[in-house]
mmCIF file of C-alpha atoms in Angstrom:
data_model
loop_
_atom_site.group_PDB
_atom_site.id
_atom_site.type_symbol
_atom_site.label_atom_id
_atom_site.label_comp_id
_atom_site.label_asym_id
_atom_site.label_seq_id
_atom_site.Cartn_x
_atom_site.Cartn_y
_atom_site.Cartn_z
ATOM 1 C CA MET I 1 188.269 65.601 -18.914
ATOM 2 C CA ALA I 2 190.680 68.133 -19.297
ATOM 3 C CA VAL I 3 193.386 64.966 -19.379
ATOM 4 C CA SER I 4 190.933 64.149 -22.878
ATOM 5 C CA ARG I 5 191.324 67.152 -24.554
ATOM 6 C CA GLN I 6 195.058 68.078 -24.038
ATOM 7 C CA LYS I 7 195.785 63.755 -25.533
ATOM 8 C CA LEU I 8 193.210 64.757 -28.549
ATOM 9 C CA ASN I 9 195.148 68.187 -29.177
ATOM 10 C CA ASN I 10 198.792 66.372 -29.017
ATOM 11 C CA ILE I 11 197.517 63.863 -31.423
ATOM 12 C CA GLN I 12 196.148 66.492 -33.836
ATOM 13 C CA SER I 13 199.475 68.452 -33.541
ATOM 14 C CA GLU I 14 201.469 65.096 -34.622
ATOM 15 C CA ALA I 15 198.760 64.328 -37.471
ATOM 16 C CA ALA I 16 199.285 68.022 -38.301
ATOM 17 C CA GLU I 17 203.049 67.703 -38.834
ATOM 18 C CA ARG I 18 202.411 64.173 -40.965
ATOM 19 C CA LEU I 19 200.339 66.305 -43.160
ATOM 20 C CA GLU I 20 202.759 68.632 -43.671
ATOM 21 C CA SER I 21 205.950 66.473 -44.219
ATOM 22 C CA CYS I 22 202.998 64.486 -46.783
ATOM 23 C CA ILE I 23 201.708 67.741 -48.868
ATOM 24 C CA GLN I 24 205.310 68.941 -49.193
ATOM 25 C CA SER I 25 206.813 64.804 -50.621
ATOM 26 C CA PHE I 26 203.960 64.754 -53.815
ATOM 27 C CA GLY I 27 206.112 67.120 -55.374
ATOM 28 C CA LEU I 28 203.549 70.178 -55.869
ATOM 29 C CA THR I 29 204.099 73.205 -56.668
ATOM 30 C CA GLU I 30 203.604 76.225 -53.509
ATOM 31 C CA GLU I 31 200.480 77.049 -54.614
ATOM 32 C CA GLU I 32 199.114 73.714 -55.097
ATOM 33 C CA GLN I 33 200.319 72.450 -51.712
ATOM 34 C CA GLU I 34 198.703 76.231 -50.350
ATOM 35 C CA ALA I 35 195.220 74.679 -52.116
ATOM 36 C CA ILE I 36 195.831 71.931 -50.301
ATOM 37 C CA ARG I 37 196.259 73.444 -46.629
ATOM 38 C CA ALA I 38 193.294 76.084 -47.297
ATOM 39 C CA PHE I 39 190.794 73.179 -47.405
ATOM 40 C CA ASN I 40 191.659 72.554 -43.161
ATOM 41 C CA SER I 41 190.107 69.670 -43.582
ATOM 42 C CA LEU I 42 191.748 67.831 -40.989
ATOM 43 C CA LYS I 43 189.751 65.810 -37.790
ATOM 44 C CA THR I 44 190.597 64.767 -34.596
ATOM 45 C CA VAL I 45 188.087 62.206 -33.324
ATOM 46 C CA LYS I 46 187.459 60.430 -30.104
ATOM 47 C CA LYS I 47 187.649 56.291 -30.119
ATOM 48 C CA GLY I 48 184.947 54.919 -30.728
ATOM 49 C CA THR I 49 183.381 57.506 -32.781
ATOM 50 C CA LEU I 50 181.064 56.017 -35.773
ATOM 51 C CA LEU I 51 182.737 57.589 -39.171
ATOM 52 C CA LEU I 52 179.850 56.248 -41.357
ATOM 53 C CA LYS I 53 176.881 53.855 -40.456
ATOM 54 C CA GLU I 54 174.928 51.054 -42.371
ATOM 55 C CA GLY I 55 172.376 52.708 -44.514
ATOM 56 C CA ASP I 56 174.559 56.389 -44.814
ATOM 57 C CA PHE I 57 174.886 58.084 -48.181
ATOM 58 C CA PHE I 58 178.991 58.016 -48.641
ATOM 59 C CA SER I 59 180.286 60.754 -50.408
ATOM 60 C CA SER I 60 183.787 62.100 -48.482
ATOM 61 C CA CYS I 61 187.218 60.699 -48.859
ATOM 62 C CA PHE I 62 189.059 59.730 -45.464
ATOM 63 C CA TYR I 63 192.862 59.818 -44.991
ATOM 64 C CA ILE I 64 194.285 58.315 -41.848
ATOM 65 C CA LEU I 65 197.225 60.407 -40.595
ATOM 66 C CA LYS I 66 197.161 58.853 -36.932
ATOM 67 C CA GLY I 67 194.877 56.351 -35.275
ATOM 68 C CA CYS I 68 193.031 53.684 -36.311
ATOM 69 C CA VAL I 69 189.519 53.197 -38.045
ATOM 70 C CA ARG I 70 187.509 49.481 -38.514
ATOM 71 C CA GLN I 71 185.418 48.553 -40.844
ATOM 72 C CA TYR I 72 182.411 45.912 -39.861
ATOM 73 C CA TYR I 73 179.494 44.292 -41.383
ATOM 74 C CA LEU I 74 176.134 43.485 -38.851
ATOM 75 C CA VAL I 75 175.291 40.145 -40.025
ATOM 76 C CA ASP I 76 172.265 38.488 -38.263
ATOM 77 C CA GLY I 77 173.410 41.014 -35.267
ATOM 78 C CA GLU I 78 177.005 40.156 -35.132
ATOM 79 C CA GLU I 79 179.849 42.042 -35.932
ATOM 80 C CA LYS I 80 182.015 41.004 -38.940
ATOM 81 C CA THR I 81 185.410 42.777 -39.126
ATOM 82 C CA THR I 82 186.482 43.286 -42.459
ATOM 83 C CA PHE I 83 189.136 45.624 -42.584
ATOM 84 C CA PHE I 84 191.817 48.140 -40.096
ATOM 85 C CA TYR I 85 192.868 51.286 -41.743
ATOM 86 C CA THR I 86 196.241 52.775 -40.260
ATOM 87 C CA GLU I 87 198.227 55.794 -40.576
ATOM 88 C CA ASP I 88 198.654 56.587 -44.426
ATOM 89 C CA GLN I 89 195.764 54.254 -45.535
ATOM 90 C CA SER I 90 192.408 55.904 -47.391
ATOM 91 C CA ILE I 91 189.030 55.089 -47.388
ATOM 92 C CA SER I 92 186.312 56.394 -50.148
ATOM 93 C CA SER I 93 183.332 55.074 -51.719
ATOM 94 C CA SER I 94 182.308 51.904 -54.343
ATOM 95 C CA LEU I 95 179.352 54.145 -55.445
ATOM 96 C CA GLY I 96 181.156 57.047 -56.401
ATOM 97 C CA PRO I 97 179.960 60.709 -55.659
ATOM 98 C CA ASN I 98 175.937 60.445 -56.674
ATOM 99 C CA SER I 99 175.375 57.161 -55.773
ATOM 100 C CA GLN I 100 171.759 56.410 -54.375
ATOM 101 C CA ILE I 101 172.943 53.585 -52.817
ATOM 102 C CA PRO I 102 173.195 53.295 -48.978
ATOM 103 C CA SER I 103 176.219 52.091 -47.495
ATOM 104 C CA LYS I 104 176.114 48.339 -46.625
ATOM 105 C CA PHE I 105 178.985 48.799 -43.946
ATOM 106 C CA TYR I 106 179.949 50.798 -40.478
ATOM 107 C CA LEU I 107 183.387 52.662 -39.874
ATOM 108 C CA GLU I 108 184.624 53.237 -36.593
ATOM 109 C CA CYS I 109 187.312 54.673 -34.667
ATOM 110 C CA THR I 110 188.720 51.745 -32.522
ATOM 111 C CA GLU I 111 191.195 54.809 -31.108
ATOM 112 C CA ASP I 112 191.484 58.345 -30.719
ATOM 113 C CA THR I 113 191.609 59.005 -34.649
ATOM 114 C CA SER I 114 193.293 62.297 -36.557
ATOM 115 C CA LEU I 115 191.925 62.231 -40.637
ATOM 116 C CA THR I 116 191.656 64.621 -43.548
ATOM 117 C CA ILE I 117 187.626 64.589 -44.839
ATOM 118 C CA THR I 118 187.428 66.014 -47.931
ATOM 119 C CA THR I 119 183.840 65.740 -49.729
ATOM 120 C CA TYR I 120 183.747 64.906 -53.579
ATOM 121 C CA GLU I 121 182.769 68.277 -54.540
ATOM 122 C CA GLU I 122 186.021 69.866 -52.867
ATOM 123 C CA GLU I 123 188.337 66.936 -54.645
ATOM 124 C CA ARG I 124 186.017 67.692 -57.854
ATOM 125 C CA ASP I 125 187.050 71.583 -57.413
ATOM 126 C CA LEU I 126 190.456 70.837 -56.781
ATOM 127 C CA TYR I 127 191.179 68.928 -59.485
ATOM 128 C CA LYS I 128 189.564 71.552 -61.692
ATOM 129 C CA ARG I 129 191.928 73.981 -60.411
ATOM 130 C CA PHE I 130 194.637 72.033 -60.860
ATOM 131 C CA PRO I 131 194.849 68.731 -62.898
ATOM 132 C CA ARG I 132 198.053 67.542 -61.763
ATOM 133 C CA LEU I 133 196.410 66.488 -58.936
ATOM 134 C CA GLU I 134 194.224 64.728 -60.835
ATOM 135 C CA SER I 135 196.595 62.886 -62.345
ATOM 136 C CA PHE I 136 198.610 62.107 -59.004
ATOM 137 C CA CYS I 137 195.126 60.608 -57.822
ATOM 138 C CA ARG I 138 194.911 58.408 -60.650
ATOM 139 C CA ALA I 139 197.815 56.868 -60.303
ATOM 140 C CA THR I 140 197.551 56.279 -56.503
ATOM 141 C CA ALA I 141 193.923 55.005 -57.106
ATOM 142 C CA GLU I 142 195.430 52.598 -59.621
ATOM 143 C CA GLN I 143 198.563 51.362 -57.471
ATOM 144 C CA GLN I 144 195.810 51.165 -54.173
ATOM 145 C CA LEU I 145 193.693 48.929 -56.812
ATOM 146 C CA SER I 146 196.761 46.530 -57.774
ATOM 147 C CA ILE I 147 198.080 46.135 -54.235
ATOM 148 C CA SER I 148 194.489 45.689 -52.861
ATOM 149 C CA GLN I 149 193.924 42.346 -55.517
ATOM 150 C CA GLU I 150 197.101 41.353 -54.568
ATOM 151 C CA MET I 151 196.568 41.342 -50.921
ATOM 152 C CA PHE I 152 192.835 39.259 -51.449
ATOM 153 C CA ALA I 153 194.907 36.889 -54.252
ATOM 154 C CA THR I 154 197.316 36.371 -50.939
ATOM 155 C CA PHE I 155 194.336 35.909 -48.800
ATOM 156 C CA LYS I 156 193.261 33.011 -50.814
ATOM 157 C CA MET I 157 196.244 31.631 -51.486
ATOM 158 C CA SER I 158 196.896 31.396 -47.533
ATOM 159 C CA SER I 159 195.521 29.145 -44.509
ATOM 160 C CA PRO I 160 194.911 30.659 -41.641
ATOM 161 C CA GLU I 161 197.985 30.521 -40.175
ATOM 162 C CA GLU I 162 199.968 32.246 -42.539
ATOM 163 C CA ARG I 163 197.471 34.966 -42.709
ATOM 164 C CA TYR I 164 198.587 35.667 -39.226
ATOM 165 C CA LEU I 165 202.104 35.339 -40.305
ATOM 166 C CA ASN I 166 201.776 37.759 -43.374
ATOM 167 C CA ILE I 167 200.193 40.259 -40.354
ATOM 168 C CA LEU I 168 202.881 39.752 -38.073
ATOM 169 C CA LYS I 169 205.236 40.302 -40.978
ATOM 170 C CA THR I 170 203.797 43.398 -42.723
ATOM 171 C CA ARG I 171 201.560 45.104 -39.972
ATOM 172 C CA PRO I 172 202.664 44.253 -36.876
ATOM 173 C CA GLU I 173 201.849 46.649 -34.801
ATOM 174 C CA LEU I 174 198.356 45.826 -35.614
ATOM 175 C CA ILE I 175 198.363 42.484 -33.497
ATOM 176 C CA HIS I 176 198.406 44.705 -30.035
ATOM 177 C CA ARG I 177 196.429 47.872 -31.555
ATOM 178 C CA VAL I 178 193.180 45.886 -31.840
ATOM 179 C CA PRO I 179 191.237 43.129 -29.665
ATOM 180 C CA GLN I 180 191.962 39.017 -30.212
ATOM 181 C CA TYR I 181 188.305 38.537 -31.748
ATOM 182 C CA GLN I 182 188.048 41.489 -34.171
ATOM 183 C CA LEU I 183 191.775 40.604 -35.586
ATOM 184 C CA ALA I 184 190.545 36.846 -35.984
ATOM 185 C CA SER I 185 187.322 37.696 -37.928
ATOM 186 C CA PHE I 186 189.901 40.120 -40.345
ATOM 187 C CA LEU I 187 191.486 37.237 -40.859
ATOM 188 C CA GLY I 188 188.435 35.048 -41.395
ATOM 189 C CA ILE I 189 188.452 32.799 -39.087
ATOM 190 C CA LYS I 190 187.626 32.117 -35.103
ATOM 191 C CA PRO I 191 188.615 33.470 -32.499
ATOM 192 C CA GLU I 192 189.362 30.171 -30.931
ATOM 193 C CA SER I 193 191.689 29.346 -33.806
ATOM 194 C CA LEU I 194 193.661 32.620 -33.484
ATOM 195 C CA SER I 195 194.289 31.330 -30.439
ATOM 196 C CA ARG I 196 195.051 27.725 -31.373
ATOM 197 C CA ILE I 197 197.578 29.333 -33.650
ATOM 198 C CA ARG I 198 199.233 31.953 -31.416
ATOM 199 C CA LYS I 199 199.968 29.287 -29.023
ATOM 200 C CA ARG I 200 201.478 27.213 -31.828
ATOM 201 C CA ILE I 201 203.701 29.543 -33.310
ATOM 202 C CA SER I 202 204.776 30.476 -29.784
ATOM 203 C CA ILE I 203 205.782 26.447 -28.639
ATOM 204 C CA ASN I 204 208.084 26.625 -32.079
ATOM 205 C CA HIS I 205 209.696 29.863 -31.361
ATOM 206 C CA CYS I 206 210.789 29.039 -27.814
ATOM 207 C CA MET C 1 193.665 25.625 -89.125
ATOM 208 C CA ALA C 2 191.577 27.652 -91.258
ATOM 209 C CA VAL C 3 188.673 26.851 -88.768
ATOM 210 C CA SER C 4 190.275 28.017 -86.194
ATOM 211 C CA ARG C 5 191.566 31.556 -87.711
ATOM 212 C CA GLN C 6 187.945 31.662 -88.877
ATOM 213 C CA LYS C 7 187.254 32.113 -85.500
ATOM 214 C CA LEU C 8 189.655 34.097 -83.967
ATOM 215 C CA ASN C 9 188.623 36.808 -86.832
ATOM 216 C CA ASN C 10 184.931 35.949 -85.400
ATOM 217 C CA ILE C 11 185.913 36.499 -82.243
ATOM 218 C CA GLN C 12 187.787 39.294 -83.270
ATOM 219 C CA SER C 13 184.594 41.543 -85.358
ATOM 220 C CA GLU C 14 182.708 40.899 -82.283
ATOM 221 C CA ALA C 15 185.292 42.351 -80.005
ATOM 222 C CA ALA C 16 185.600 45.477 -82.658
ATOM 223 C CA GLU C 17 181.910 45.710 -82.327
ATOM 224 C CA ARG C 18 182.093 46.368 -78.129
ATOM 225 C CA LEU C 19 184.913 48.294 -78.121
ATOM 226 C CA GLU C 20 183.167 50.590 -80.622
ATOM 227 C CA SER C 21 180.102 50.541 -78.383
ATOM 228 C CA CYS C 22 182.134 51.417 -75.540
ATOM 229 C CA ILE C 23 184.383 54.304 -76.792
ATOM 230 C CA GLN C 24 181.179 55.721 -77.872
ATOM 231 C CA SER C 25 179.216 55.394 -74.628
ATOM 232 C CA PHE C 26 181.808 57.209 -72.447
ATOM 233 C CA GLY C 27 180.235 60.687 -73.470
ATOM 234 C CA LEU C 28 183.566 61.961 -75.750
ATOM 235 C CA THR C 29 183.393 64.513 -78.385
ATOM 236 C CA GLU C 30 184.012 63.072 -81.774
ATOM 237 C CA GLU C 31 188.409 64.133 -81.315
ATOM 238 C CA GLU C 32 188.270 62.196 -78.224
ATOM 239 C CA GLN C 33 187.245 59.063 -79.727
ATOM 240 C CA GLU C 34 189.306 59.267 -82.910
ATOM 241 C CA ALA C 35 192.215 59.157 -80.980
ATOM 242 C CA ILE C 36 191.399 56.387 -79.171
ATOM 243 C CA ARG C 37 190.677 54.645 -82.463
ATOM 244 C CA ALA C 38 193.690 55.545 -83.561
ATOM 245 C CA PHE C 39 195.599 53.698 -81.157
ATOM 246 C CA ASN C 40 194.169 50.219 -83.182
ATOM 247 C CA SER C 41 195.288 47.949 -79.465
ATOM 248 C CA LEU C 42 192.878 45.233 -79.743
ATOM 249 C CA LYS C 43 194.111 41.880 -80.188
ATOM 250 C CA THR C 44 192.687 38.419 -80.509
ATOM 251 C CA VAL C 45 195.071 35.707 -79.046
ATOM 252 C CA LYS C 46 194.120 31.683 -79.034
ATOM 253 C CA LYS C 47 193.328 30.016 -76.075
ATOM 254 C CA GLY C 48 196.053 29.007 -73.746
ATOM 255 C CA THR C 49 198.120 32.491 -74.483
ATOM 256 C CA LEU C 50 200.636 33.370 -71.544
ATOM 257 C CA LEU C 51 199.854 37.508 -71.508
ATOM 258 C CA LEU C 52 202.054 37.488 -68.717
ATOM 259 C CA LYS C 53 204.494 35.058 -66.697
ATOM 260 C CA GLU C 54 206.110 35.488 -63.227
ATOM 261 C CA GLY C 55 209.412 37.794 -63.518
ATOM 262 C CA ASP C 56 208.189 39.433 -66.223
ATOM 263 C CA PHE C 57 207.763 43.090 -65.933
ATOM 264 C CA PHE C 58 204.676 44.296 -66.275
ATOM 265 C CA SER C 59 203.765 47.575 -68.135
ATOM 266 C CA SER C 60 200.295 47.217 -69.829
ATOM 267 C CA CYS C 61 197.077 47.895 -69.167
ATOM 268 C CA PHE C 62 194.815 44.747 -71.157
ATOM 269 C CA TYR C 63 190.964 45.550 -71.418
ATOM 270 C CA ILE C 64 188.945 42.449 -72.097
ATOM 271 C CA LEU C 65 186.634 42.515 -74.662
ATOM 272 C CA LYS C 66 185.659 38.934 -75.132
ATOM 273 C CA GLY C 67 186.964 36.176 -73.729
ATOM 274 C CA CYS C 68 188.293 34.905 -70.326
ATOM 275 C CA VAL C 69 192.392 35.671 -68.517
ATOM 276 C CA ARG C 70 192.874 33.482 -65.531
ATOM 277 C CA GLN C 71 195.234 35.041 -62.834
ATOM 278 C CA TYR C 72 197.196 32.111 -61.153
ATOM 279 C CA TYR C 73 200.155 31.625 -58.887
ATOM 280 C CA LEU C 74 202.985 29.237 -58.920
ATOM 281 C CA VAL C 75 203.646 28.014 -55.310
ATOM 282 C CA ASP C 76 205.864 25.273 -54.906
ATOM 283 C CA GLY C 77 205.448 23.719 -58.234
ATOM 284 C CA GLU C 78 200.953 24.014 -57.903
ATOM 285 C CA GLU C 79 199.356 26.488 -59.864
ATOM 286 C CA LYS C 80 196.717 28.715 -57.593
ATOM 287 C CA THR C 81 193.984 30.129 -59.290
ATOM 288 C CA THR C 82 193.283 33.395 -57.827
ATOM 289 C CA PHE C 83 190.886 35.323 -60.401
ATOM 290 C CA PHE C 84 189.161 35.350 -63.442
ATOM 291 C CA TYR C 85 188.782 38.338 -66.084
ATOM 292 C CA THR C 86 185.740 38.178 -68.540
ATOM 293 C CA GLU C 87 184.318 40.938 -70.522
ATOM 294 C CA ASP C 88 184.518 44.857 -69.689
ATOM 295 C CA GLN C 89 187.052 44.111 -66.897
ATOM 296 C CA SER C 90 190.783 45.630 -66.842
ATOM 297 C CA ILE C 91 193.620 44.367 -65.694
ATOM 298 C CA SER C 92 196.740 46.915 -64.773
ATOM 299 C CA SER C 93 199.992 46.150 -62.828
ATOM 300 C CA SER C 94 200.138 47.042 -59.058
ATOM 301 C CA LEU C 95 203.594 48.511 -59.072
ATOM 302 C CA GLY C 96 202.993 51.731 -61.786
ATOM 303 C CA PRO C 97 204.708 52.089 -64.946
ATOM 304 C CA ASN C 98 208.145 52.536 -63.802
ATOM 305 C CA SER C 99 208.630 49.372 -61.411
ATOM 306 C CA GLN C 100 211.970 47.570 -61.285
ATOM 307 C CA ILE C 101 209.325 44.988 -59.214
ATOM 308 C CA PRO C 102 208.747 41.688 -61.725
ATOM 309 C CA SER C 103 205.857 40.368 -61.518
ATOM 310 C CA LYS C 104 204.905 37.382 -59.086
ATOM 311 C CA PHE C 105 201.641 35.779 -61.410
ATOM 312 C CA TYR C 106 200.765 34.786 -64.413
ATOM 313 C CA LEU C 107 198.251 35.726 -66.854
ATOM 314 C CA GLU C 108 196.545 33.134 -68.990
ATOM 315 C CA CYS C 109 193.678 33.367 -71.376
ATOM 316 C CA THR C 110 191.263 30.028 -70.879
ATOM 317 C CA GLU C 111 189.186 31.046 -74.031
ATOM 318 C CA ASP C 112 190.198 32.159 -77.349
ATOM 319 C CA THR C 113 190.331 36.317 -75.894
ATOM 320 C CA SER C 114 190.457 39.817 -77.506
ATOM 321 C CA LEU C 115 191.236 42.632 -75.696
ATOM 322 C CA THR C 116 193.070 46.185 -76.109
ATOM 323 C CA ILE C 117 196.326 46.339 -74.784
ATOM 324 C CA THR C 118 197.981 49.516 -74.168
ATOM 325 C CA THR C 119 201.255 50.815 -72.554
ATOM 326 C CA TYR C 120 201.565 53.061 -70.001
ATOM 327 C CA GLU C 121 203.806 55.509 -72.520
ATOM 328 C CA GLU C 122 200.788 55.454 -74.816
ATOM 329 C CA GLU C 123 198.130 55.983 -71.908
ATOM 330 C CA ARG C 124 200.246 59.056 -70.511
ATOM 331 C CA ASP C 125 200.374 60.181 -74.149
ATOM 332 C CA LEU C 126 196.437 59.698 -74.607
ATOM 333 C CA TYR C 127 196.066 61.444 -70.991
ATOM 334 C CA LYS C 128 198.204 64.482 -71.906
ATOM 335 C CA ARG C 129 196.391 65.025 -75.053
ATOM 336 C CA PHE C 130 193.023 64.590 -73.622
ATOM 337 C CA PRO C 131 193.012 65.240 -69.823
ATOM 338 C CA ARG C 132 189.047 64.563 -69.587
ATOM 339 C CA LEU C 133 190.355 60.719 -70.589
ATOM 340 C CA GLU C 134 192.467 60.815 -67.323
ATOM 341 C CA SER C 135 189.385 62.247 -65.008
ATOM 342 C CA PHE C 136 187.187 59.359 -66.171
ATOM 343 C CA CYS C 137 190.063 56.820 -65.539
ATOM 344 C CA ARG C 138 190.507 58.367 -62.331
ATOM 345 C CA ALA C 139 187.199 57.906 -61.277
ATOM 346 C CA THR C 140 186.525 54.507 -62.831
ATOM 347 C CA ALA C 141 190.103 53.692 -60.746
ATOM 348 C CA GLU C 142 188.438 54.200 -57.420
ATOM 349 C CA GLN C 143 185.086 53.287 -57.840
ATOM 350 C CA GLN C 144 187.043 49.457 -59.187
ATOM 351 C CA LEU C 145 188.911 49.940 -55.635
ATOM 352 C CA SER C 146 185.658 50.176 -53.584
ATOM 353 C CA ILE C 147 184.387 47.435 -55.820
ATOM 354 C CA SER C 148 187.195 44.981 -55.057
ATOM 355 C CA GLN C 149 187.743 46.163 -51.360
ATOM 356 C CA GLU C 150 183.812 45.099 -50.920
ATOM 357 C CA MET C 151 184.366 41.466 -53.444
ATOM 358 C CA PHE C 152 187.309 41.286 -50.442
ATOM 359 C CA ALA C 153 185.650 41.858 -47.457
ATOM 360 C CA THR C 154 182.981 39.598 -48.743
ATOM 361 C CA PHE C 155 184.679 36.821 -49.517
ATOM 362 C CA LYS C 156 186.349 36.954 -45.828
ATOM 363 C CA MET C 157 182.621 36.965 -44.464
ATOM 364 C CA SER C 158 181.347 33.986 -46.122
ATOM 365 C CA SER C 159 180.920 30.233 -45.940
ATOM 366 C CA PRO C 160 182.536 28.096 -48.777
ATOM 367 C CA GLU C 161 178.717 27.592 -49.954
ATOM 368 C CA GLU C 162 178.407 31.020 -49.627
ATOM 369 C CA ARG C 163 180.732 32.018 -51.998
ATOM 370 C CA TYR C 164 179.608 29.674 -54.022
ATOM 371 C CA LEU C 165 176.301 30.287 -54.235
ATOM 372 C CA ASN C 166 177.656 34.341 -54.420
ATOM 373 C CA ILE C 167 179.197 33.529 -57.599
ATOM 374 C CA LEU C 168 176.178 31.626 -58.875
ATOM 375 C CA LYS C 169 175.159 35.185 -58.279
ATOM 376 C CA THR C 170 177.132 37.442 -59.778
ATOM 377 C CA ARG C 171 178.794 35.704 -62.210
ATOM 378 C CA PRO C 172 176.876 32.725 -63.084
ATOM 379 C CA GLU C 173 178.332 32.096 -66.624
ATOM 380 C CA LEU C 174 181.622 31.309 -64.810
ATOM 381 C CA ILE C 175 180.627 28.091 -63.216
ATOM 382 C CA HIS C 176 180.509 26.746 -67.094
ATOM 383 C CA ARG C 177 183.221 28.286 -68.697
ATOM 384 C CA VAL C 178 186.392 27.292 -66.658
ATOM 385 C CA PRO C 179 187.560 23.835 -64.699
ATOM 386 C CA GLN C 180 185.874 23.089 -61.098
ATOM 387 C CA TYR C 181 189.306 22.599 -60.320
ATOM 388 C CA GLN C 182 190.317 26.362 -61.158
ATOM 389 C CA LEU C 183 186.721 27.578 -60.072
ATOM 390 C CA ALA C 184 187.841 25.514 -56.793
ATOM 391 C CA SER C 185 190.791 27.339 -55.877
ATOM 392 C CA PHE C 186 189.700 30.966 -57.331
ATOM 393 C CA LEU C 187 187.126 30.340 -54.428
ATOM 394 C CA GLY C 188 190.038 29.711 -51.598
ATOM 395 C CA ILE C 189 188.438 26.143 -51.256
ATOM 396 C CA LYS C 190 189.479 21.932 -52.306
ATOM 397 C CA PRO C 191 188.402 20.570 -55.302
ATOM 398 C CA GLU C 192 186.495 18.092 -53.692
ATOM 399 C CA SER C 193 184.692 20.570 -50.937
ATOM 400 C CA LEU C 194 183.581 21.923 -53.876
ATOM 401 C CA SER C 195 181.557 19.270 -55.670
ATOM 402 C CA ARG C 196 180.840 18.458 -52.003
ATOM 403 C CA ILE C 197 178.703 21.661 -51.732
ATOM 404 C CA ARG C 198 177.455 21.325 -56.111
ATOM 405 C CA LYS C 199 176.178 17.888 -54.800
ATOM 406 C CA ARG C 200 174.301 19.298 -51.791
ATOM 407 C CA ILE C 201 173.115 22.649 -53.462
ATOM 408 C CA SER C 202 171.660 20.438 -56.112
ATOM 409 C CA ILE C 203 170.109 18.083 -53.768
ATOM 410 C CA ASN C 204 168.578 21.033 -52.031
ATOM 411 C CA HIS C 205 166.767 22.058 -55.368
ATOM 412 C CA CYS C 206 165.462 19.106 -56.331
#
């Protein structure tokens, strides 16, 4: 238990350093930086923690500093993994702050994970006090939207093997961080197809 | 030629009415509404017009009021259709206003199309004068991001037949507006697979 607590403390310290370095990189004034620090929204949670369940109302924004969060849907009792969020990726609701529509998916930490959790109310307050922050978040959201659209387009145009090669190129660390059956689902293929692709690639590279 | 000009004029008038109704629905002040109207950024272009080519620098935001814009990539000489933008959808660059990275895709109007074209400089100017507009655009971008992520997740989890059924449910008008081979590509399947799916569905519904 003590070892596990020590491990979480180490992750939290590493995440706090990353957060501080993020805050300093945004080009904000000292006052704006202090306002963000004052939220003290950094949390470290254990592997297996569910951040969100199907049916929950999703009213926060998560920003991953260290760790991995899996998004999955439960379809006829089967978990369908659709995304992995890792360092420097954020997750927010599609439905806005006042939505009465419950979440259709789950968010599960597949590793001990450090993340900031900001509610919509806190965000709104911060934007009111520091309009420049809202400007920054507007540009970030637009950029993330187009990156997401480009990822979707690339996925549509790719064969299963090309999708795997693309992950090897763009997020190589993911291959070793998550179970293969979840990775297969994330790539939109069956686990046995992923296994065949990996064998073929390893033979071609011998 | 006169008939074609008349047709474009009719589309432009219809789009201008839609735009006015959009502007009025945002809950803006009269001054904010006037500022948007003053841009006069509504354009109507003919079917076949390329709004963007591979290699171009993309520094505007398009908002479709009437018509249809196809996004496609040219891969080994073959057009791969990845998205159709129709009424009330917007297209902006992934790479931000100052990007020196050229576009990887094409945007082609598959119908006579009315759209607003706003440059990043115009947007920046508008936000500076009316910060509330930036607030509105930040919320819209975040909402669109999550909708895009949900569409991507649904696509991954669906079989080709489920993808077609989903389009029938969510964007039924698209089926009749675009050629079947482009629709197949958009659904990430071969034209002959789409043809088989359509036959199967039509038999099951007889």
